[in-house]
Amino acid sequence: NLCPFCRTPLAATAEGSELRLMKRVEANDPAGLFKMGVLCYQRGEHERSVEYYTRAAGLGDVTSHFNLANAYQNGEGVERDEKRFVYHLEEAAIGGHPVARFNLGFLEGKSGRVVRSTKHFIIAANLGHDESLEKLKKLYPLGL
């Protein structure tokens, strides 16, 4: 029952937990920034969540890139922006996020770039993404 950040006993209340999290945010800890982004998103504070995800992504947090891609795709907390959506999806995929890699494969296939799409699915499957493996099973009989 220790805090994964500071190794002190867990806070007894939600307020105490959030105070500790804010210390991690103030220290520019990417995991703390990501967690605060998730917390804000769950509260419906989408603009604030994008701010925290952006800071965490700037520090290399892959899942923050993925969440930013979703925000730009859906227009949650930001205006919809296809270029930023693809940019953050690519950054997440490069960082090893399997769902981001799968989504890139889907986008490439939709654009007619089937060979590139297949490569993305192979990488995602190697990262343990089952849906990519299922997609590859369907592509294999077609010779791709």
mmCIF file of C-alpha atoms in Angstrom:
data_model
loop_
_atom_site.group_PDB
_atom_site.id
_atom_site.type_symbol
_atom_site.label_atom_id
_atom_site.label_comp_id
_atom_site.label_asym_id
_atom_site.label_seq_id
_atom_site.Cartn_x
_atom_site.Cartn_y
_atom_site.Cartn_z
ATOM 1 C CA ASN A 1 0.000 0.000 0.000
ATOM 2 C CA LEU A 2 2.708 2.451 -0.989
ATOM 3 C CA CYS A 3 2.550 5.315 -3.463
ATOM 4 C CA PRO A 4 4.347 4.228 -6.677
ATOM 5 C CA PHE A 5 5.854 7.718 -6.999
ATOM 6 C CA CYS A 6 7.144 8.604 -3.528
ATOM 7 C CA ARG A 7 6.963 5.235 -1.691
ATOM 8 C CA THR A 8 4.995 6.710 1.208
ATOM 9 C CA PRO A 9 1.804 5.118 2.524
ATOM 10 C CA LEU A 10 -1.216 5.766 0.311
ATOM 11 C CA ALA A 11 -3.367 8.763 1.130
ATOM 12 C CA ALA A 12 -6.504 7.999 3.112
ATOM 13 C CA THR A 13 -8.704 10.378 1.085
ATOM 14 C CA ALA A 14 -9.139 11.336 -2.554
ATOM 15 C CA GLU A 15 -8.095 14.889 -1.697
ATOM 16 C CA GLY A 16 -4.864 13.668 -0.130
ATOM 17 C CA SER A 17 -4.183 11.502 -3.133
ATOM 18 C CA GLU A 18 -4.729 14.417 -5.496
ATOM 19 C CA LEU A 19 -2.406 16.626 -3.432
ATOM 20 C CA ARG A 20 0.353 14.056 -3.803
ATOM 21 C CA LEU A 21 -0.360 13.789 -7.503
ATOM 22 C CA MET A 22 -0.039 17.564 -7.846
ATOM 23 C CA LYS A 23 3.463 17.306 -6.366
ATOM 24 C CA ARG A 24 4.364 14.930 -9.201
ATOM 25 C CA VAL A 25 2.782 17.316 -11.714
ATOM 26 C CA GLU A 26 4.796 20.226 -10.305
ATOM 27 C CA ALA A 27 7.947 18.104 -10.640
ATOM 28 C CA ASN A 28 7.114 17.557 -14.352
ATOM 29 C CA ASP A 29 6.875 13.802 -13.888
ATOM 30 C CA PRO A 30 5.390 12.385 -17.137
ATOM 31 C CA ALA A 31 3.504 9.621 -15.299
ATOM 32 C CA GLY A 32 2.000 12.155 -12.892
ATOM 33 C CA LEU A 33 1.058 14.493 -15.747
ATOM 34 C CA PHE A 34 -0.579 11.604 -17.605
ATOM 35 C CA LYS A 35 -2.503 10.502 -14.512
ATOM 36 C CA MET A 36 -3.705 14.072 -13.930
ATOM 37 C CA GLY A 37 -4.803 14.211 -17.576
ATOM 38 C CA VAL A 38 -6.830 11.048 -17.079
ATOM 39 C CA LEU A 39 -8.352 12.440 -13.882
ATOM 40 C CA CYS A 40 -9.369 15.670 -15.637
ATOM 41 C CA TYR A 41 -10.804 13.708 -18.575
ATOM 42 C CA GLN A 42 -12.889 11.556 -16.228
ATOM 43 C CA ARG A 43 -14.279 14.723 -14.648
ATOM 44 C CA GLY A 44 -15.252 16.060 -18.071
ATOM 45 C CA GLU A 45 -12.521 18.714 -18.015
ATOM 46 C CA HIS A 46 -11.311 17.851 -21.506
ATOM 47 C CA GLU A 47 -9.387 21.066 -22.174
ATOM 48 C CA ARG A 48 -7.368 20.619 -18.972
ATOM 49 C CA SER A 49 -6.765 16.968 -19.777
ATOM 50 C CA VAL A 50 -5.313 17.973 -23.157
ATOM 51 C CA GLU A 51 -2.965 20.404 -21.395
ATOM 52 C CA TYR A 52 -1.647 17.668 -19.108
ATOM 53 C CA TYR A 53 -1.396 15.114 -21.928
ATOM 54 C CA THR A 54 0.515 17.655 -24.036
ATOM 55 C CA ARG A 55 3.032 18.252 -21.258
ATOM 56 C CA ALA A 56 3.444 14.515 -20.644
ATOM 57 C CA ALA A 57 3.784 13.779 -24.363
ATOM 58 C CA GLY A 58 6.478 16.440 -24.588
ATOM 59 C CA LEU A 59 8.360 14.460 -21.957
ATOM 60 C CA GLY A 60 7.987 11.243 -23.951
ATOM 61 C CA ASP A 61 4.857 9.640 -22.499
ATOM 62 C CA VAL A 62 3.554 7.372 -25.279
ATOM 63 C CA THR A 63 0.031 6.889 -23.920
ATOM 64 C CA SER A 64 -0.367 10.662 -23.672
ATOM 65 C CA HIS A 65 0.394 10.857 -27.402
ATOM 66 C CA PHE A 66 -2.286 8.224 -27.985
ATOM 67 C CA ASN A 67 -4.824 10.107 -25.871
ATOM 68 C CA LEU A 68 -3.982 13.354 -27.687
ATOM 69 C CA ALA A 69 -4.567 11.575 -30.998
ATOM 70 C CA ASN A 70 -8.023 10.583 -29.768
ATOM 71 C CA ALA A 71 -8.711 14.127 -28.561
ATOM 72 C CA TYR A 72 -7.808 15.617 -31.952
ATOM 73 C CA GLN A 73 -9.789 12.948 -33.791
ATOM 74 C CA ASN A 74 -12.925 13.460 -31.700
ATOM 75 C CA GLY A 75 -12.615 17.167 -30.933
ATOM 76 C CA GLU A 76 -12.578 16.653 -27.158
ATOM 77 C CA GLY A 77 -10.966 19.646 -25.478
ATOM 78 C CA VAL A 78 -9.528 20.823 -28.799
ATOM 79 C CA GLU A 79 -10.771 21.486 -32.312
ATOM 80 C CA ARG A 80 -10.748 18.449 -34.560
ATOM 81 C CA ASP A 81 -7.465 18.381 -36.449
ATOM 82 C CA GLU A 82 -6.586 15.527 -38.797
ATOM 83 C CA LYS A 83 -2.884 16.438 -39.048
ATOM 84 C CA ARG A 84 -2.403 16.561 -35.281
ATOM 85 C CA PHE A 85 -4.431 13.369 -34.920
ATOM 86 C CA VAL A 86 -2.093 11.518 -37.295
ATOM 87 C CA TYR A 87 1.030 13.123 -35.775
ATOM 88 C CA HIS A 88 0.200 11.982 -32.240
ATOM 89 C CA LEU A 89 -0.922 8.566 -33.477
ATOM 90 C CA GLU A 90 2.427 8.138 -35.258
ATOM 91 C CA GLU A 91 4.364 9.276 -32.182
ATOM 92 C CA ALA A 92 2.471 6.786 -30.016
ATOM 93 C CA ALA A 93 3.059 3.995 -32.544
ATOM 94 C CA ILE A 94 6.780 4.787 -32.783
ATOM 95 C CA GLY A 95 6.901 4.679 -28.989
ATOM 96 C CA GLY A 96 5.487 1.146 -28.979
ATOM 97 C CA HIS A 97 1.755 1.683 -28.367
ATOM 98 C CA PRO A 98 0.106 -1.360 -30.030
ATOM 99 C CA VAL A 99 -3.370 0.147 -30.482
ATOM 100 C CA ALA A 100 -1.856 3.249 -32.084
ATOM 101 C CA ARG A 101 0.085 0.999 -34.463
ATOM 102 C CA PHE A 102 -3.111 -0.928 -35.284
ATOM 103 C CA ASN A 103 -4.997 2.313 -35.919
ATOM 104 C CA LEU A 104 -2.224 3.485 -38.258
ATOM 105 C CA GLY A 105 -2.542 0.201 -40.124
ATOM 106 C CA PHE A 106 -6.253 0.775 -40.444
ATOM 107 C CA LEU A 107 -5.710 4.329 -41.750
ATOM 108 C CA GLU A 108 -3.105 3.165 -44.275
ATOM 109 C CA GLY A 109 -5.442 0.432 -45.523
ATOM 110 C CA LYS A 110 -8.281 2.907 -45.835
ATOM 111 C CA SER A 111 -5.985 5.087 -47.980
ATOM 112 C CA GLY A 112 -5.199 2.165 -50.283
ATOM 113 C CA ARG A 113 -1.676 1.571 -48.976
ATOM 114 C CA VAL A 114 -2.246 -2.090 -48.199
ATOM 115 C CA VAL A 115 1.417 -3.127 -47.956
ATOM 116 C CA ARG A 116 2.135 -0.372 -45.421
ATOM 117 C CA SER A 117 -1.058 -1.273 -43.608
ATOM 118 C CA THR A 118 0.035 -4.893 -43.364
ATOM 119 C CA LYS A 119 3.429 -3.868 -41.946
ATOM 120 C CA HIS A 120 1.697 -1.869 -39.216
ATOM 121 C CA PHE A 121 -0.503 -4.854 -38.367
ATOM 122 C CA ILE A 122 2.561 -7.131 -38.167
ATOM 123 C CA ILE A 123 4.309 -4.749 -35.762
ATOM 124 C CA ALA A 124 1.165 -4.399 -33.636
ATOM 125 C CA ALA A 125 0.706 -8.181 -33.570
ATOM 126 C CA ASN A 126 4.328 -8.558 -32.432
ATOM 127 C CA LEU A 127 3.494 -6.137 -29.619
ATOM 128 C CA GLY A 128 0.717 -8.511 -28.533
ATOM 129 C CA HIS A 129 -2.289 -6.814 -30.148
ATOM 130 C CA ASP A 130 -4.761 -9.636 -30.872
ATOM 131 C CA GLU A 131 -6.989 -7.636 -33.209
ATOM 132 C CA SER A 132 -3.993 -7.032 -35.493
ATOM 133 C CA LEU A 133 -3.346 -10.751 -35.613
ATOM 134 C CA GLU A 134 -6.964 -11.350 -36.626
ATOM 135 C CA LYS A 135 -6.622 -8.720 -39.363
ATOM 136 C CA LEU A 136 -3.465 -10.443 -40.637
ATOM 137 C CA LYS A 137 -5.284 -13.786 -40.736
ATOM 138 C CA LYS A 138 -7.780 -12.200 -43.134
ATOM 139 C CA LEU A 139 -5.060 -10.591 -45.267
ATOM 140 C CA TYR A 140 -2.860 -13.699 -45.540
ATOM 141 C CA PRO A 141 -5.142 -15.650 -47.938
ATOM 142 C CA LEU A 142 -5.169 -12.565 -50.186
ATOM 143 C CA GLY A 143 -1.390 -12.820 -50.541
ATOM 144 C CA LEU A 144 -0.565 -9.781 -48.422
#
